[in-house]
Short mmCIF file of C-alpha atoms and ligand atoms in Angstrom, two decimals:
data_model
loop_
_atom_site.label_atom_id
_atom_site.label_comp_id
_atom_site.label_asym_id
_atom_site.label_seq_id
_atom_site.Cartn_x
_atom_site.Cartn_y
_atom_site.Cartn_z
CA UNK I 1 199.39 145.79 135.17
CA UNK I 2 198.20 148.84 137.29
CA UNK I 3 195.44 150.49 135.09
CA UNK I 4 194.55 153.21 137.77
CA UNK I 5 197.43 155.65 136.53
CA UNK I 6 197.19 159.16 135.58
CA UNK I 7 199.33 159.58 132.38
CA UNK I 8 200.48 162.87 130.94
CA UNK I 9 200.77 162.33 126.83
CA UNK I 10 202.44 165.03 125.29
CA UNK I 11 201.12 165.51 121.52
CA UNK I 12 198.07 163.64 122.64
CA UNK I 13 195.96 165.33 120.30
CA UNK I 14 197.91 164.01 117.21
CA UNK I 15 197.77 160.94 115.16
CA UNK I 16 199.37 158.62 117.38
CA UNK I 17 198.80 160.89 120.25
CA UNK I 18 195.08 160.71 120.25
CA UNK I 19 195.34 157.00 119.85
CA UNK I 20 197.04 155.96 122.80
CA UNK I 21 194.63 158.34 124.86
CA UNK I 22 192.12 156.47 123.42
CA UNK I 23 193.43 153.12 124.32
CA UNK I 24 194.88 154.11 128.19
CA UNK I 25 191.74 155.54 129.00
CA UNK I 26 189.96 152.24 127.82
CA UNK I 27 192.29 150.64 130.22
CA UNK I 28 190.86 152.76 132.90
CA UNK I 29 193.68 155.21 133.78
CA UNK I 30 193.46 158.88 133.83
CA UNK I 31 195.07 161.28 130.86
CA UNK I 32 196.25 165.00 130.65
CA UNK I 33 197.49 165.65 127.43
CA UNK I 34 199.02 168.58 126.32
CA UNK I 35 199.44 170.12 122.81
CA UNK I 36 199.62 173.25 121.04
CA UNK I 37 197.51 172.09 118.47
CA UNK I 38 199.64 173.34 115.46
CA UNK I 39 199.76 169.70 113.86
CA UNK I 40 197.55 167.59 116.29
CA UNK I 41 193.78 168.19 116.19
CA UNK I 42 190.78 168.92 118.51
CA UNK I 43 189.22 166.31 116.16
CA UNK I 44 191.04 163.66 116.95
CA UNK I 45 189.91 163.46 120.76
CA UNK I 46 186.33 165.06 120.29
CA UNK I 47 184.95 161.81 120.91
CA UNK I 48 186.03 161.51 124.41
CA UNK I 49 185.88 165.34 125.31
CA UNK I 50 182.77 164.33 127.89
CA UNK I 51 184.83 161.34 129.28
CA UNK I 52 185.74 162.75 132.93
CA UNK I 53 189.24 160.49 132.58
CA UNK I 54 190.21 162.87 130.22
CA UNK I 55 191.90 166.32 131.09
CA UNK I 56 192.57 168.49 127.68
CA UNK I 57 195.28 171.63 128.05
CA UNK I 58 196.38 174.00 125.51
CA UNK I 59 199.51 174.42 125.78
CA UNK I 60 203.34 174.22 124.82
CA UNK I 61 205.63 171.75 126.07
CA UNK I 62 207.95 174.52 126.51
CA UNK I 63 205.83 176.82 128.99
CA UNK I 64 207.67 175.20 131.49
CA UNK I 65 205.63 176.22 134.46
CA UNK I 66 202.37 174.69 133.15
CA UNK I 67 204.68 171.53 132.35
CA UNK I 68 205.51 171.37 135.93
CA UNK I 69 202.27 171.37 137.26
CA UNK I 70 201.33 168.76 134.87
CA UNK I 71 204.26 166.51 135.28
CA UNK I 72 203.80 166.74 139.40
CA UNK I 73 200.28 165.41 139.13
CA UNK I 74 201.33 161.99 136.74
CA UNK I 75 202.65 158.64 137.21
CA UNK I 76 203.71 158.79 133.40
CA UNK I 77 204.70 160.49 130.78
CA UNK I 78 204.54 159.75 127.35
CA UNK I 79 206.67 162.58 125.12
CA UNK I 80 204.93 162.65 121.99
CA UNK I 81 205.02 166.11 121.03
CA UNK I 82 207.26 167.37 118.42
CA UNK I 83 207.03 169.11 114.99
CA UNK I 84 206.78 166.23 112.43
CA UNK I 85 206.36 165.97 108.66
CA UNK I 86 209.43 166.42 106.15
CA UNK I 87 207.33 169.76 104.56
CA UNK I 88 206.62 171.72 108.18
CA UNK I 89 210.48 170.96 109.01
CA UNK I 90 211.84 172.53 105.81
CA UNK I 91 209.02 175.85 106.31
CA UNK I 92 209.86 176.16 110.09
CA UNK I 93 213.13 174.96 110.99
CA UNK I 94 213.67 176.81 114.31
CA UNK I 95 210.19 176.07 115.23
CA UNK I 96 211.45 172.10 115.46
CA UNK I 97 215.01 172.51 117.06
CA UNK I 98 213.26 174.66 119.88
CA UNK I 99 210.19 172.05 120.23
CA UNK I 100 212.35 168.93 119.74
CA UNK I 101 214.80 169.94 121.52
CA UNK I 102 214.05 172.01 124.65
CA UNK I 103 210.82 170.41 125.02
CA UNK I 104 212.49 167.15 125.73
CA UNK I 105 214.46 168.86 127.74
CA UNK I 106 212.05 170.29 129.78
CA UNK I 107 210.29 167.25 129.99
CA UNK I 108 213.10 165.42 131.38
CA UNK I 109 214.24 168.26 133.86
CA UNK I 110 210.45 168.09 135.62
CA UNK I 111 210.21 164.34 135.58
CA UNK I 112 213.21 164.10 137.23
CA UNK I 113 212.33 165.97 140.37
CA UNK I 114 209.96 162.65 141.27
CA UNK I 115 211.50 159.99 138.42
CA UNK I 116 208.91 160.20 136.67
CA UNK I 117 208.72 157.04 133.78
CA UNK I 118 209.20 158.78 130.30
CA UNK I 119 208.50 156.95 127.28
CA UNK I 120 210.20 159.34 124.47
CA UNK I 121 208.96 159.12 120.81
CA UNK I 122 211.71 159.08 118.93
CA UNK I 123 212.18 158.61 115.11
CA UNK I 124 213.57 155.88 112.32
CA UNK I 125 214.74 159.61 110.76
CA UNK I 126 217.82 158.89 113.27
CA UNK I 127 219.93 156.80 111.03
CA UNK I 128 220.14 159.96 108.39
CA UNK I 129 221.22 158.73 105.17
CA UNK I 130 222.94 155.39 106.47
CA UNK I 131 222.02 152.65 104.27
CA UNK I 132 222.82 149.43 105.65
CA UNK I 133 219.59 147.31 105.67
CA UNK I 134 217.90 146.38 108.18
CA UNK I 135 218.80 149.59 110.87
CA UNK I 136 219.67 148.17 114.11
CA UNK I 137 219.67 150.54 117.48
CA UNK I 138 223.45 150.30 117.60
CA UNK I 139 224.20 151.24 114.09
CA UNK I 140 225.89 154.33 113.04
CA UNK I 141 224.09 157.76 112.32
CA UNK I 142 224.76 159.27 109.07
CA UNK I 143 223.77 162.59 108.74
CA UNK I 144 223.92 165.04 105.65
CA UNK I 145 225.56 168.80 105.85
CA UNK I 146 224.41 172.03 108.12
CA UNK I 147 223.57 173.69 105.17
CA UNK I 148 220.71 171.32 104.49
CA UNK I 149 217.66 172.09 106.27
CA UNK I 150 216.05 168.61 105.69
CA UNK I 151 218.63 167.07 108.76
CA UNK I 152 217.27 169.07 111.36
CA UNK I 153 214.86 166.41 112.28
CA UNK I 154 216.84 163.29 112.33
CA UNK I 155 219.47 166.00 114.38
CA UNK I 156 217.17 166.76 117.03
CA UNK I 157 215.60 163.83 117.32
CA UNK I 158 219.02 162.23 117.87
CA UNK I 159 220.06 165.00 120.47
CA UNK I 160 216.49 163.88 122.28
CA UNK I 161 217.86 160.22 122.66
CA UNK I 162 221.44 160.97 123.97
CA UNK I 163 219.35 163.74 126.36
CA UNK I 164 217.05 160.57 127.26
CA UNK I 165 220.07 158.40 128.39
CA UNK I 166 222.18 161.07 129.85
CA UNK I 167 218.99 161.84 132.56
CA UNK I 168 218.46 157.88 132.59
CA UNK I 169 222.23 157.43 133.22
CA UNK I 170 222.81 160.38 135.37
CA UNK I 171 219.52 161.21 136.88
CA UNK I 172 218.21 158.18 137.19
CA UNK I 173 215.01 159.14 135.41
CA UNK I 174 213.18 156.03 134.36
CA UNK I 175 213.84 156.65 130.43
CA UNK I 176 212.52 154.71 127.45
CA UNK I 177 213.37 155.80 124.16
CA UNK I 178 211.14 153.85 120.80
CA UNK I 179 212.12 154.94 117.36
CA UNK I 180 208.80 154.93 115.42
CA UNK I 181 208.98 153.66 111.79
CA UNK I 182 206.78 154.88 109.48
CA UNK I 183 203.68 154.86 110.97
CA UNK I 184 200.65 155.12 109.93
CA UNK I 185 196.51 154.80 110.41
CA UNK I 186 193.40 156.60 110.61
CA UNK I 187 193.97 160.11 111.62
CA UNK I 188 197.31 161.02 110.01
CA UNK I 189 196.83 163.70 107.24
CA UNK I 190 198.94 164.04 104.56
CA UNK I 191 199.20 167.55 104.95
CA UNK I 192 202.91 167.22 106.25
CA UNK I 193 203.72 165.27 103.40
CA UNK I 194 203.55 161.22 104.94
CA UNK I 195 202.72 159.20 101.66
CA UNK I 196 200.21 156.82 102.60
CA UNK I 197 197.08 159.04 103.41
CA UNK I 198 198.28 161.19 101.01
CA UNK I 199 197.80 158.52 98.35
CA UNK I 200 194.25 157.37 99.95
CA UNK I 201 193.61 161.20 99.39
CA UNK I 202 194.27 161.43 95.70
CA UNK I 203 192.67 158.25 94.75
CA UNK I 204 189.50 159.10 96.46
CA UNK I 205 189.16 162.02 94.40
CA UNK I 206 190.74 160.59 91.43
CA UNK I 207 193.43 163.00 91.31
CA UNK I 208 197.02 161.83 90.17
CA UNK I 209 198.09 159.48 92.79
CA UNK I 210 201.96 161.43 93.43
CA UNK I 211 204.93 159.22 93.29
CA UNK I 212 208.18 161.46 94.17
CA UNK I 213 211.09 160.38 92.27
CA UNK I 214 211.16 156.88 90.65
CA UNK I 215 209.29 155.05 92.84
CA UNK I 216 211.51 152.51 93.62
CA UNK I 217 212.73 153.59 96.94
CA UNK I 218 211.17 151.60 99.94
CA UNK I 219 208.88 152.01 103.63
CA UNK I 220 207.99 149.47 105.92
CA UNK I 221 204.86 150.88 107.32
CA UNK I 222 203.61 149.87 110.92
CA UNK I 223 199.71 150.58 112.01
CA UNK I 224 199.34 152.59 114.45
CA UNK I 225 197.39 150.15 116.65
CA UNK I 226 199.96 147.86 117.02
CA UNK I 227 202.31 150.62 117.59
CA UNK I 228 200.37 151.95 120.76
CA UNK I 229 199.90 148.14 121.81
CA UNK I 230 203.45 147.89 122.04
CA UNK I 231 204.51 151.46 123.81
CA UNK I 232 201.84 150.51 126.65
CA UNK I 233 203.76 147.43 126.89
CA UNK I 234 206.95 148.93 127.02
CA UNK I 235 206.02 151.22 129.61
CA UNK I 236 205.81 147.99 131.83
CA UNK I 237 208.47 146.68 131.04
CA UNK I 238 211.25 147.14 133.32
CA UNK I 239 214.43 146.01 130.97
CA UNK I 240 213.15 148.37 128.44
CA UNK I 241 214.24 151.49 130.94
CA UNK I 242 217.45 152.86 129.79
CA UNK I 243 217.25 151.49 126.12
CA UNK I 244 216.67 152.84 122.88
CA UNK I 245 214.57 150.50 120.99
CA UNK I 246 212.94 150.44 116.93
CA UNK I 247 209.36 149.73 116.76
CA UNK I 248 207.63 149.61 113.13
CA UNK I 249 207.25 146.46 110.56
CA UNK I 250 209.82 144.78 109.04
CA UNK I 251 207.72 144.44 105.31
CA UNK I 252 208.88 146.23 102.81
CA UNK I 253 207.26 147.78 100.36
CA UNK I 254 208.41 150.08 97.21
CA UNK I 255 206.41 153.71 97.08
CA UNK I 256 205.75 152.26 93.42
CA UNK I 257 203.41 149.17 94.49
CA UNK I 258 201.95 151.63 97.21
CA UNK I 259 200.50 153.25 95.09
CA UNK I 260 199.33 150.35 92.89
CA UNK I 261 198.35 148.70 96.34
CA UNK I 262 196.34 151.86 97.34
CA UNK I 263 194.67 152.23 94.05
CA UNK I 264 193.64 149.21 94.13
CA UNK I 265 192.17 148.87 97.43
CA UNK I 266 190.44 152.17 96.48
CA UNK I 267 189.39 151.09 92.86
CA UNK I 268 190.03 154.37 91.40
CA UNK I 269 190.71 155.47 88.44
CA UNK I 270 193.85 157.69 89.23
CA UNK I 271 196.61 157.69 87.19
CA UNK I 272 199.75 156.80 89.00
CA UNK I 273 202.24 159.94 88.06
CA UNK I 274 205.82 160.38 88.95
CA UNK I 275 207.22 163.61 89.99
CA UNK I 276 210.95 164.42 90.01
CA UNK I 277 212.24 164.75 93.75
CA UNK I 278 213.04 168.72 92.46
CA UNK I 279 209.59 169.47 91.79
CA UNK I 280 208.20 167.24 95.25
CA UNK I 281 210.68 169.30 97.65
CA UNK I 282 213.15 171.90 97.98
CA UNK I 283 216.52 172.25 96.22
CA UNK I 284 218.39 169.59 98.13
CA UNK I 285 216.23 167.18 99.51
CA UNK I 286 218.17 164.15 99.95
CA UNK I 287 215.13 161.05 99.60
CA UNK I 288 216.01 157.61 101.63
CA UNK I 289 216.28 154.65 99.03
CA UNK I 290 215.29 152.06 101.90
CA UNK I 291 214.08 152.32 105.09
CA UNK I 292 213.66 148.85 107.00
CA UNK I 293 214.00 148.29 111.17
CA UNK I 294 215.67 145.26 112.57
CA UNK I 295 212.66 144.42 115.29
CA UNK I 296 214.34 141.83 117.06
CA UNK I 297 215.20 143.62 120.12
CA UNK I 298 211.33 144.55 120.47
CA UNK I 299 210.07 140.88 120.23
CA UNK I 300 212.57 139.79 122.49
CA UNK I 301 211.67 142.31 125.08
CA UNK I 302 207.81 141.99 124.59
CA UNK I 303 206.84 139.43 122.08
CA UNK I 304 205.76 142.14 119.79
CA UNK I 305 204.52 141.12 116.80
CA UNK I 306 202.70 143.08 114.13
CA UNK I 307 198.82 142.17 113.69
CA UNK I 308 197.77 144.29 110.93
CA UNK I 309 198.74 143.52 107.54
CA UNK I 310 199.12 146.30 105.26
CA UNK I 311 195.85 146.14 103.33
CA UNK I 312 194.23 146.04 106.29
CA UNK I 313 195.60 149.12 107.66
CA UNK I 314 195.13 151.01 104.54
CA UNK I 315 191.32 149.41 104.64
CA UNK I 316 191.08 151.38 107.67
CA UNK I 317 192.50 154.57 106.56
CA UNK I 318 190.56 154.66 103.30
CA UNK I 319 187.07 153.93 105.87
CA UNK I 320 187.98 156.70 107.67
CA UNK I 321 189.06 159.26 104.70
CA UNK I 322 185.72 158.50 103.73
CA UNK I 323 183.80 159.18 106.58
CA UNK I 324 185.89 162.59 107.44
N1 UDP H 401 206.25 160.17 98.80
C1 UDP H 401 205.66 160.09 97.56
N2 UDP H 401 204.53 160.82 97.32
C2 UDP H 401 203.94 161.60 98.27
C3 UDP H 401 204.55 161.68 99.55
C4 UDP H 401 205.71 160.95 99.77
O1 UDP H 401 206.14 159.37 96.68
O2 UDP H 401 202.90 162.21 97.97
C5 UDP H 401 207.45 159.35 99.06
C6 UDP H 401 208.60 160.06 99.75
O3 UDP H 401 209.44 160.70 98.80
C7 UDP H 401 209.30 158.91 100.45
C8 UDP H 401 208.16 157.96 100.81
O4 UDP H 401 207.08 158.33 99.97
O5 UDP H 401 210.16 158.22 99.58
C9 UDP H 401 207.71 158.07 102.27
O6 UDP H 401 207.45 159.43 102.56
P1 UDP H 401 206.89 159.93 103.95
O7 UDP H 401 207.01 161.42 103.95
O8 UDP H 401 205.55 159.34 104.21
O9 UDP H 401 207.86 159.28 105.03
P2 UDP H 401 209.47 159.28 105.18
O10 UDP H 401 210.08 159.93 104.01
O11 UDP H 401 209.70 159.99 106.44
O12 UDP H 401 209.79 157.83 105.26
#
């Protein structure tokens, strides 16, 4: 493996983002990353600001001048940016078709002009409301109506992966596309609504631990470090060009014994409440009752296999929510 590279990560100052910068530059390669800041953090990366491997930029990924300069100067690109989090979404819907969409695009369009290898971060969100258990690549999309807001995510996020093949296909731009499944770690705030650090949150400060609906619906939920483990190894990997491939844990787990789980590793005193889904979110908000990915395609290609068990991740989280 050539660790020499310069890599452009897009979103690199977000959760997973800042991560992977963390690791590749470990590695020894060299890393722009660009992002707007309005979910990632400055935080996140302040620990390596001095490190000279590491080139910071402001910036959108749809100024698509800067992009180019960017792109021209990179081996890589992992396409991380996007605006994420079920509550942002519903606030700022155009916001996330135009970044989802034609920063992808853009993306794409400037990679192409030296095929460029782009790793796009796509989303379990894809299979919409489908609910046959586990969700393989191949299976159907099922999507809810226009009128609800709450499908513009899993929408774009699905335009991004035909875009991804089409320039793969018809460019031949090295494309890979992963579908991240609930993933989570040190870093992620629960400001955008993702359940697990919000949890950690609330039982640190022994306020109601907030289960929407009745609990019983399911996650599998992946840590984050051996979710940048496997991108870096799918980046190698010359079979995975062209495919679109789920990456998360296959445990389940019901939002119910999260929260008994997180309470527990917490040893607070919260009281587990329940909230009806029309109090959590908008008129409309259609919940998933199971979300679980078929990994087999990712061992197969890599031998991945998750390290981290849940309590450990959550460990982690709960060290660093109280260090923050
Ligand atoms: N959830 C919850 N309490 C919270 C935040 C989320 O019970 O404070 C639920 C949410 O309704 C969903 C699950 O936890 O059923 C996972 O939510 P998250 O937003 O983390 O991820 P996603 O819905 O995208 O899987």
């Amino acid at each position: 493996m050539n660790n020499n590279k310069k890599i452009l990560i897009t979103g690199g100052a977000g959760f997973i983002g800042s991560h992977l910068t963390e690791k590749l530059i470990e590695q020894g390669n060299e890393i722009f990353i660009i992002d707007n800041l309005s979910t990632g953090r400055l935080e996140n990366i302040k620990h390596l600001q001095d490190n000279k491997k590491l080139h910071f930029v402001k910036g959108s990924v749809l100024d698509e001048k800067l992009m180019a300069e960017l792109i021209a100067q990179v081996d890589e690109i992992y396409h991380l940016a996007a605006a994420v989090g079920v509550k942002h979404i519903l606030e700022k819907p155009l916001d996330c078709l135009l970044v989802n969409l034609n920063g992808t695009e853009i993306v794409l369009r400037q990679a192409e002009k030296r095929k460029v290898k782009v790793l796009i971060a796509s989303s379990s969100e894809v299979y919409g409301k489908g609910d046959k258990v586990p969700f393989k690549e191949q299976d159907d999309r099922v999507y809810g109506s226009v009128y609800n807001n709450r499908w513009i995510y899993a929408f774009s996020k699905g335009v991004d992966e035909f875009l991804g093949l089409a320039y793969y296909k018809e460019k031949n731009v090295p494309v890979i596309v992963v579908r991240f499944f609930n993933v989570i770690g040190p870093r992620q705030v629960g400001r955008y609504g993702m359940v697990v650090p919000n949890f950690v949150k609330q039982a640190l400060k022994s306020e109601p631990i907030t289960v929407y609906g009745n609990g019983n619906q399911t996650r599998s939920f992946a840590d984050v470090d051996d979710i940048i483990r496997a991108i870096i190894k799918l980046m190698d990997t010359k079979q995975a060009e062209g495919q679109v491939i789920n990456l998360g844990a296959d445990k389940e787990i019901s939002i119910n014994n999260l929260a008994k789980k997180v309470k527990e590793l917490t040893k607070s005193s919260s009281k587990i409440t329940h909230i009806p889904y029309n109090q959590a979110y908008p008129d409309g908000f259609e919940d998933l009752r199971r979300r679980v990915p078929d990994i087999s395609n990712v061992r197969r290609m890599i031998g991945y296999e998750p390290k981290f068990s849940l309590e450990e991740t959550i460990k982690k989280i709960i060290k660093y929510q109280q260090q923050a």
